[in-house]
Every structure is written in structure tokens, then in C-alpha cells.
CSV table of C-alpha atoms and ligand atoms in Angstrom, one decimal:
chain,number,residue,atom,x,y,z
A,1,MET,CA,3.8,-2.7,-3.0
A,2,ASP,CA,2.9,-5.3,-5.0
A,3,PRO,CA,4.3,-5.6,-9.1
A,4,ILE,CA,2.0,-5.3,-11.6
A,5,VAL,CA,4.0,-7.3,-14.2
A,6,GLU,CA,5.8,-10.2,-12.8
A,7,LEU,CA,8.4,-12.9,-14.5
A,8,ARG,CA,9.8,-15.4,-12.5
A,9,LYS,CA,12.4,-18.2,-14.1
A,10,ILE,CA,11.6,-17.2,-17.9
A,11,SER,CA,13.6,-18.9,-20.3
A,12,LYS,CA,13.2,-18.5,-23.9
A,13,SER,CA,15.2,-20.8,-27.1
A,14,PHE,CA,15.1,-20.3,-30.4
A,15,GLY,CA,16.1,-23.4,-31.9
A,16,ASN,CA,19.8,-24.2,-29.8
A,17,THR,CA,20.3,-20.4,-28.7
A,18,VAL,CA,19.8,-19.6,-25.4
A,19,ILE,CA,18.2,-16.1,-25.0
A,20,LEU,CA,16.3,-16.4,-21.3
A,21,ASP,CA,17.8,-17.9,-19.4
A,22,GLU,CA,15.6,-18.0,-16.0
A,23,ILE,CA,15.2,-14.4,-16.0
A,24,ASP,CA,13.4,-12.9,-12.9
A,25,LEU,CA,11.9,-9.6,-13.3
A,26,SER,CA,9.4,-7.1,-11.6
A,27,ILE,CA,7.5,-4.0,-12.5
A,28,TYR,CA,5.7,-1.9,-10.3
A,29,PRO,CA,3.0,0.6,-11.0
A,30,GLY,CA,3.7,4.1,-11.6
A,31,LYS,CA,8.2,3.2,-12.3
A,32,ALA,CA,9.3,3.1,-15.6
A,33,LEU,CA,11.8,0.2,-16.6
A,34,VAL,CA,14.1,0.5,-19.4
A,35,VAL,CA,15.9,-3.1,-20.7
A,36,ILE,CA,19.0,-2.6,-22.3
A,37,GLY,CA,21.7,-4.7,-23.6
A,38,PRO,CA,23.3,-5.8,-26.8
A,39,SER,CA,21.6,-6.2,-30.1
A,40,GLY,CA,20.2,-9.5,-30.4
A,41,ALA,CA,20.3,-9.6,-26.3
A,42,GLY,CA,16.7,-11.1,-26.0
A,43,LYS,CA,15.2,-7.4,-24.9
A,44,SER,CA,12.6,-7.4,-27.7
A,45,THR,CA,11.4,-10.9,-26.7
A,46,ILE,CA,11.0,-10.2,-23.0
A,47,LEU,CA,8.9,-7.2,-24.2
A,48,ARG,CA,6.9,-10.2,-26.5
A,49,ILE,CA,6.6,-12.5,-23.3
A,50,ILE,CA,5.2,-9.8,-21.1
A,51,ALA,CA,2.8,-8.7,-23.9
A,52,GLY,CA,1.6,-12.2,-24.3
A,53,LEU,CA,2.8,-12.6,-27.8
A,54,LEU,CA,5.1,-15.3,-27.0
A,55,SER,CA,5.4,-18.0,-24.6
A,56,PRO,CA,7.9,-18.6,-22.7
A,57,ASP,CA,9.6,-22.8,-22.7
A,58,SER,CA,8.9,-22.3,-19.0
A,59,GLY,CA,8.8,-20.2,-16.0
A,60,GLU,CA,5.6,-18.3,-15.3
A,61,VAL,CA,4.4,-14.4,-15.9
A,62,TYR,CA,2.0,-12.8,-13.4
A,63,ILE,CA,-0.1,-10.1,-14.8
A,64,ALA,CA,-1.5,-8.0,-11.8
A,65,GLY,CA,-1.3,-11.4,-9.2
A,66,GLN,CA,-2.5,-13.1,-11.9
A,67,ARG,CA,-0.9,-16.2,-13.5
A,68,ARG,CA,-0.9,-16.5,-17.1
A,69,ARG,CA,-2.1,-18.9,-18.6
A,70,GLY,CA,-0.6,-19.1,-22.7
A,71,LEU,CA,-0.8,-16.4,-24.7
A,72,ILE,CA,-2.9,-13.4,-24.6
A,73,GLU,CA,-5.3,-14.8,-27.0
A,74,ASP,CA,-5.8,-18.1,-24.9
A,75,SER,CA,-6.5,-15.6,-21.3
A,76,PRO,CA,-7.6,-12.8,-20.4
A,77,ASP,CA,-5.7,-10.7,-18.8
A,78,PRO,CA,-7.1,-8.8,-15.2
A,79,ILE,CA,-5.6,-5.5,-16.5
A,80,ALA,CA,-4.2,-3.6,-20.3
A,81,ILE,CA,-1.2,-4.0,-21.8
A,82,SER,CA,-0.1,-2.2,-24.9
A,83,MET,CA,2.9,-2.2,-27.2
A,84,VAL,CA,4.1,0.1,-29.1
A,85,PHE,CA,6.5,-2.0,-31.6
A,86,GLN,CA,9.8,-0.9,-33.3
A,87,GLN,CA,8.4,-0.2,-36.8
A,88,SER,CA,6.2,1.8,-35.6
A,89,ALA,CA,3.5,-1.0,-37.3
A,90,LEU,CA,1.3,1.5,-38.4
A,91,PHE,CA,-1.1,-0.4,-42.2
A,92,ASP,CA,0.4,1.0,-44.8
A,93,SER,CA,-3.2,1.5,-46.3
A,94,LEU,CA,-4.9,3.1,-43.8
A,95,THR,CA,-5.3,6.6,-43.1
A,96,VAL,CA,-3.7,7.8,-39.6
A,97,GLU,CA,-7.0,8.1,-38.0
A,98,GLU,CA,-7.9,4.6,-39.3
A,99,ASN,CA,-4.8,3.4,-37.9
A,100,VAL,CA,-5.2,4.7,-34.7
A,101,GLY,CA,-8.9,4.0,-34.3
A,102,PHE,CA,-8.0,0.4,-35.7
A,103,THR,CA,-9.6,-1.5,-33.1
A,104,LEU,CA,-12.3,0.7,-32.2
A,105,PHE,CA,-13.5,0.7,-35.8
A,106,GLN,CA,-13.3,-2.8,-35.6
A,107,HIS,CA,-14.1,-4.1,-32.2
A,108,SER,CA,-17.0,-1.4,-30.9
A,109,LYS,CA,-20.0,-0.3,-31.8
A,110,LEU,CA,-19.4,3.5,-31.3
A,111,ASP,CA,-20.1,5.4,-34.5
A,112,ARG,CA,-18.0,6.6,-36.4
A,113,GLN,CA,-18.2,10.3,-35.3
A,114,THR,CA,-17.3,8.9,-31.7
A,115,ILE,CA,-14.5,7.3,-33.0
A,116,ARG,CA,-13.0,10.0,-34.9
A,117,ASP,CA,-13.3,12.3,-31.9
A,118,LEU,CA,-11.3,9.8,-29.3
A,119,VAL,CA,-8.8,9.9,-32.7
A,120,THR,CA,-8.7,13.5,-32.3
A,121,LYS,CA,-8.0,13.7,-28.4
A,122,LYS,CA,-5.2,11.1,-28.5
A,123,LEU,CA,-3.7,12.9,-31.3
A,124,ALA,CA,-3.5,16.0,-30.0
A,125,MET,CA,-2.5,14.7,-26.7
A,126,VAL,CA,1.1,13.2,-28.8
A,127,GLY,CA,1.1,17.0,-30.1
A,128,LEU,CA,-0.4,15.9,-33.5
A,129,SER,CA,-3.0,18.3,-35.3
A,130,ASP,CA,-5.1,17.5,-38.6
A,131,ILE,CA,-2.9,14.7,-39.9
A,132,GLY,CA,-6.2,12.0,-39.4
A,133,ASP,CA,-6.5,11.7,-43.6
A,134,ARG,CA,-2.9,11.2,-44.0
A,135,TYR,CA,-1.3,7.9,-44.8
A,136,PRO,CA,1.6,6.6,-43.2
A,137,ALA,CA,4.2,7.2,-46.1
A,138,GLN,CA,3.6,10.7,-45.9
A,139,LEU,CA,4.3,10.9,-42.5
A,140,SER,CA,8.3,11.8,-40.8
A,141,GLY,CA,9.3,8.9,-39.1
A,142,GLY,CA,9.3,10.8,-35.6
A,143,MET,CA,5.3,11.5,-36.3
A,144,ARG,CA,4.7,7.9,-37.4
A,145,LYS,CA,6.2,7.0,-33.8
A,146,ARG,CA,3.7,9.2,-32.2
A,147,VAL,CA,1.1,8.2,-34.1
A,148,SER,CA,1.6,4.3,-32.7
A,149,PHE,CA,1.8,6.2,-29.6
A,150,ALA,CA,-1.7,7.0,-30.1
A,151,ARG,CA,-2.9,4.3,-31.6
A,152,ALA,CA,-1.3,2.3,-28.0
A,153,ILE,CA,-3.5,4.8,-25.8
A,154,MET,CA,-6.7,4.3,-27.9
A,155,ALA,CA,-9.7,3.1,-25.5
A,156,ASN,CA,-13.4,2.6,-25.7
A,157,PRO,CA,-14.5,5.4,-23.3
A,158,TYR,CA,-17.3,2.7,-22.0
A,159,ASN,CA,-14.9,0.1,-21.0
A,160,PRO,CA,-12.6,1.3,-18.2
A,161,GLN,CA,-10.1,-1.8,-18.9
A,162,ASP,CA,-9.6,-1.1,-21.9
A,163,ASN,CA,-7.2,1.5,-20.8
A,164,PRO,CA,-3.5,0.5,-20.8
A,165,ASP,CA,-2.2,-0.1,-17.1
A,166,VAL,CA,1.5,-0.7,-18.6
A,167,ILE,CA,2.4,0.6,-22.0
A,168,LEU,CA,6.0,-1.6,-23.4
A,169,TYR,CA,7.9,0.7,-25.7
A,170,ASP,CA,10.3,-1.2,-28.4
A,171,GLU,CA,13.0,1.0,-29.1
A,172,PRO,CA,11.4,3.8,-29.6
A,173,THR,CA,13.9,6.9,-30.9
A,174,ALA,CA,15.1,3.6,-33.2
A,175,GLY,CA,16.6,4.8,-36.3
A,176,LEU,CA,15.6,9.0,-35.1
A,177,ASP,CA,18.3,11.8,-35.7
A,178,PRO,CA,19.1,13.4,-31.3
A,179,ILE,CA,16.1,16.0,-31.7
A,180,ALA,CA,13.3,13.6,-33.1
A,181,SER,CA,14.6,11.2,-30.1
A,182,THR,CA,14.2,14.1,-27.5
A,183,VAL,CA,10.8,14.8,-28.8
A,184,ILE,CA,10.2,11.3,-28.2
A,185,GLU,CA,11.9,10.5,-25.0
A,186,ASP,CA,9.6,13.8,-23.6
A,187,LEU,CA,6.6,12.3,-25.2
A,188,VAL,CA,7.2,9.0,-23.0
A,189,ARG,CA,7.4,11.1,-20.0
A,190,GLN,CA,4.8,13.4,-20.9
A,191,LEU,CA,2.2,10.6,-21.4
A,192,GLN,CA,3.1,9.1,-18.2
A,193,ARG,CA,2.3,12.0,-16.0
A,194,GLN,CA,-1.4,12.3,-17.4
A,195,GLU,CA,-3.8,11.2,-15.7
A,196,GLN,CA,-6.2,8.8,-17.9
A,197,ILE,CA,-2.6,7.5,-19.2
A,198,CYS,CA,-1.1,4.4,-17.2
A,199,GLY,CA,2.5,5.6,-15.6
A,200,THR,CA,3.3,2.6,-15.8
A,201,TYR,CA,6.4,1.2,-19.2
A,202,VAL,CA,8.7,-1.1,-19.9
A,203,MET,CA,10.7,-0.1,-22.8
A,204,VAL,CA,13.2,-1.7,-24.0
A,205,SER,CA,16.4,0.6,-25.9
A,206,HIS,CA,20.3,0.8,-26.3
A,207,GLN,CA,20.3,4.8,-27.0
A,208,GLU,CA,22.1,6.7,-24.4
A,209,SER,CA,19.6,9.8,-24.6
A,210,THR,CA,16.8,7.7,-24.3
A,211,ILE,CA,17.9,5.6,-21.1
A,212,ARG,CA,19.0,8.2,-19.3
A,213,ARG,CA,16.0,10.4,-20.0
A,214,THR,CA,13.0,8.3,-20.0
A,215,ALA,CA,14.3,5.2,-17.1
A,216,ASP,CA,13.8,5.1,-13.4
A,217,ARG,CA,15.3,1.9,-13.5
A,218,VAL,CA,17.8,0.5,-15.7
A,219,ALA,CA,18.0,-3.7,-16.0
A,220,PHE,CA,20.8,-5.3,-17.6
A,221,LEU,CA,20.5,-8.3,-20.1
A,222,TYR,CA,23.6,-10.3,-21.6
A,223,ASP,CA,24.1,-13.9,-22.1
A,224,GLY,CA,20.7,-14.6,-21.0
A,225,LYS,CA,20.6,-13.1,-17.9
A,226,LEU,CA,19.6,-9.9,-16.0
A,227,SER,CA,23.1,-8.9,-14.8
A,228,TRP,CA,22.3,-5.6,-13.4
A,229,GLU,CA,19.6,-3.7,-12.4
A,230,GLY,CA,20.1,-0.2,-10.4
A,231,SER,CA,19.1,3.7,-11.1
A,232,VAL,CA,19.9,5.7,-13.7
A,233,ALA,CA,22.1,7.7,-11.3
A,234,GLU,CA,23.5,4.3,-10.3
A,235,ILE,CA,25.0,3.8,-14.3
A,236,ASP,CA,27.9,6.3,-13.6
A,237,THR,CA,29.0,5.1,-10.5
A,238,THR,CA,28.5,1.0,-11.0
A,239,ASP,CA,31.7,-0.7,-10.7
A,240,ASN,CA,29.7,-3.4,-13.1
A,241,PRO,CA,32.1,-4.4,-16.2
A,242,PHE,CA,28.9,-4.7,-18.2
A,243,VAL,CA,27.0,-1.7,-17.9
A,244,GLN,CA,31.1,0.1,-17.3
A,245,GLN,CA,31.8,-1.3,-20.9
A,246,PHE,CA,28.2,-0.6,-22.3
A,247,PHE,CA,28.2,3.0,-22.0
A,248,SER,CA,31.8,3.6,-22.2
A,249,ALA,CA,31.2,1.3,-26.0
A,250,SER,CA,34.4,0.6,-25.5
A,251,LEU,CA,36.2,-3.0,-27.5
A,252,GLN,CA,38.0,-3.8,-24.1
A,253,GLY,CA,35.6,-5.5,-21.5
A,254,PRO,CA,33.6,-9.2,-20.5
A,255,ILE,CA,30.5,-8.2,-23.6
A,256,ARG,CA,31.8,-10.2,-26.7
A,257,VAL,CA,32.2,-7.9,-29.7
A,258,VAL,CA,30.3,-9.5,-32.7
A,259,ASN,CA,31.3,-8.1,-36.0
B,1,ADP,P1,17.2,-7.6,-29.1
B,1,ADP,O1,15.2,-6.8,-28.8
B,1,ADP,O2,18.2,-7.4,-28.0
B,1,ADP,O3,17.9,-6.9,-30.1
B,1,ADP,P2,15.5,-9.4,-29.6
B,1,ADP,O4,14.8,-10.6,-28.4
B,1,ADP,O5,15.1,-9.1,-30.3
B,1,ADP,O6,16.9,-9.1,-28.8
B,1,ADP,O7,16.0,-11.6,-30.4
B,1,ADP,C1,17.0,-11.9,-29.3
B,1,ADP,C2,17.3,-13.4,-30.4
B,1,ADP,O8,16.5,-14.3,-30.5
B,1,ADP,C3,17.9,-12.6,-31.9
B,1,ADP,O9,19.4,-13.3,-32.1
B,1,ADP,C4,17.2,-13.1,-32.8
B,1,ADP,O10,17.8,-13.3,-34.6
B,1,ADP,C5,16.4,-14.6,-32.6
B,1,ADP,N1,15.3,-14.3,-32.4
B,1,ADP,C6,13.6,-13.4,-32.3
B,1,ADP,N2,12.4,-13.6,-32.1
B,1,ADP,C7,13.1,-14.8,-33.2
B,1,ADP,C8,12.0,-15.9,-33.7
B,1,ADP,N3,10.9,-15.8,-33.5
B,1,ADP,N4,12.8,-17.2,-34.0
B,1,ADP,C9,14.2,-17.2,-34.2
B,1,ADP,N5,15.2,-16.4,-33.2
B,1,ADP,C10,14.2,-15.4,-32.9
């Protein structure tokens, strides 16, 4: 099977700090990859490069086999990639309905009622109803997350290319209590199984429950390198000292402790 997204020898520095150092990463259709590692390791940076929001300093990004030149705004990808941002990134001054339908309201010729009906459908898919008129400040953190999921899966029904083929989730359970996290983790898996929604996602997380419940494969990022890749089951059997230290939350081991 060919990868749907492929990073080849991707490097990225901010100032003098090398964040990603010649990283190779392949994402396969229908699979869920979770990138893990300590805070500041560069996990979100990988997602932003895959989304085409940030350029690598060197290396190549292939989307469905086509090499991307520059950023997403410079040249369109052959498939759609959607991103769910860490802080939900909803517009505070817009209602839930206006947030979820934002791109269609702005850039499509669909009439208002059609977009409203689409928004209602997408909100139902993430388990929300009757909240279209509310503002983000009136929602719980978990609900805001779900609204941001609904926005990520919004698509123009007359333009099938709009449907995301890959969803990127940046820390979807950060800041949520354990029960709200479970709801979100279940939802990620549920969406993956829905016919109209793509089955491929890349997630960044350092929350153990989220990693275990939403990953098919796990990649460990540390010191600019992907130092380990394995299945969820292999987390408990690997002798990789980075993975062992990360999951035992130990201060002893090769991962430098930053105070
Ligand atoms: P993670 O997601 O693993 O916590 P990030 O990818 O967000 O890590 O960031 C990796 C490092 O790069 C951090 O030290 C962060 O401060 C730095 N960084 C990220 N984006 C920028 C930027 N636009 N300018 C400068 N430094 C950045």
C-alpha cells in the first residue's frame, strides 16, 4: 500500500534549535498514527508541516504521491487534509453554526439554509444538537472540541474533493478531565468508522489513555528524531528506554528532565 502522506528527511529549526532532524514518516490510508514525545519535542510542528501551514527547512513532503511545493496556499494538494487545533481555535464572536459552516459561508455559493442543514448534520455526527445558536464561551471544553471536530469534517457536498482524506488532531484531549477525554477518544474512533468520513488520521498526544485508545501505530519523537515506532501493544513489551521512561513517567532514563 502506498502512503497517503510521506515525509522524507524533513528538518526544521527555530533559531539555532533543531526541532526536527531528517525525519522520515509514512502515513497509510485507513490507519491511525499517534505521534508522542515530551512537550516541546516538535510534535505539533510535524502536524503543521503535514497540513502545509509551515514549510520545512529541508526535505520533501508527498501528499498522495505528489510532491508539495511550498505551503498549502501556494499549491493545492491532490487530497484534502483537515486539522483540529489544540485550543479548538473557534471564533469567539461567531456562533457554533457560523464556526462550523465558516468556510462554506465564506467560499461556497450554497444558500444559507443548505449550509445550516449541513452544519446540523455534522454536529449530530459529533453528538451535539440544538447548540448552533450558542457562542463558544457558553460551551464546556469537551463541547468546544466536538464543535472543532464538526468543523474539520465539514465539506461541500457538491465538491467531493472537500471531504478530508486525512484528519490531523493536535492534542485533542489536552485540558479535559478523564471522562471528557474518553468521550473525545470514542468520538475520534467513531468518526474513523463512519463511511462519509476518512479513516486516516494523525494525532499528537501525550495523554496515555488517548494514545492507547486511539492509536493503531505510535511514533516516538525525541531530540529531533523519531526514535521508535510500534503498535499500542508493543508499548508494554518494547525495551526502548525512551518509551519505557515515557510511559512509566520516571525521572530516571535517557529523556532529559526539563524543570
Ligand atoms: P510539541 O508539540 O512537541 O510540544 P512544538 O512542535 O509545539 O512541540 O514545538 C517544538 C519547539 O519549537 C518548542 O520549543 C517551541 O517553543 C518551538 N516553536 C514552535 N513553533 C515555533 C515558532 N513559530 N517560532 C519559534 N519557535 C517555535
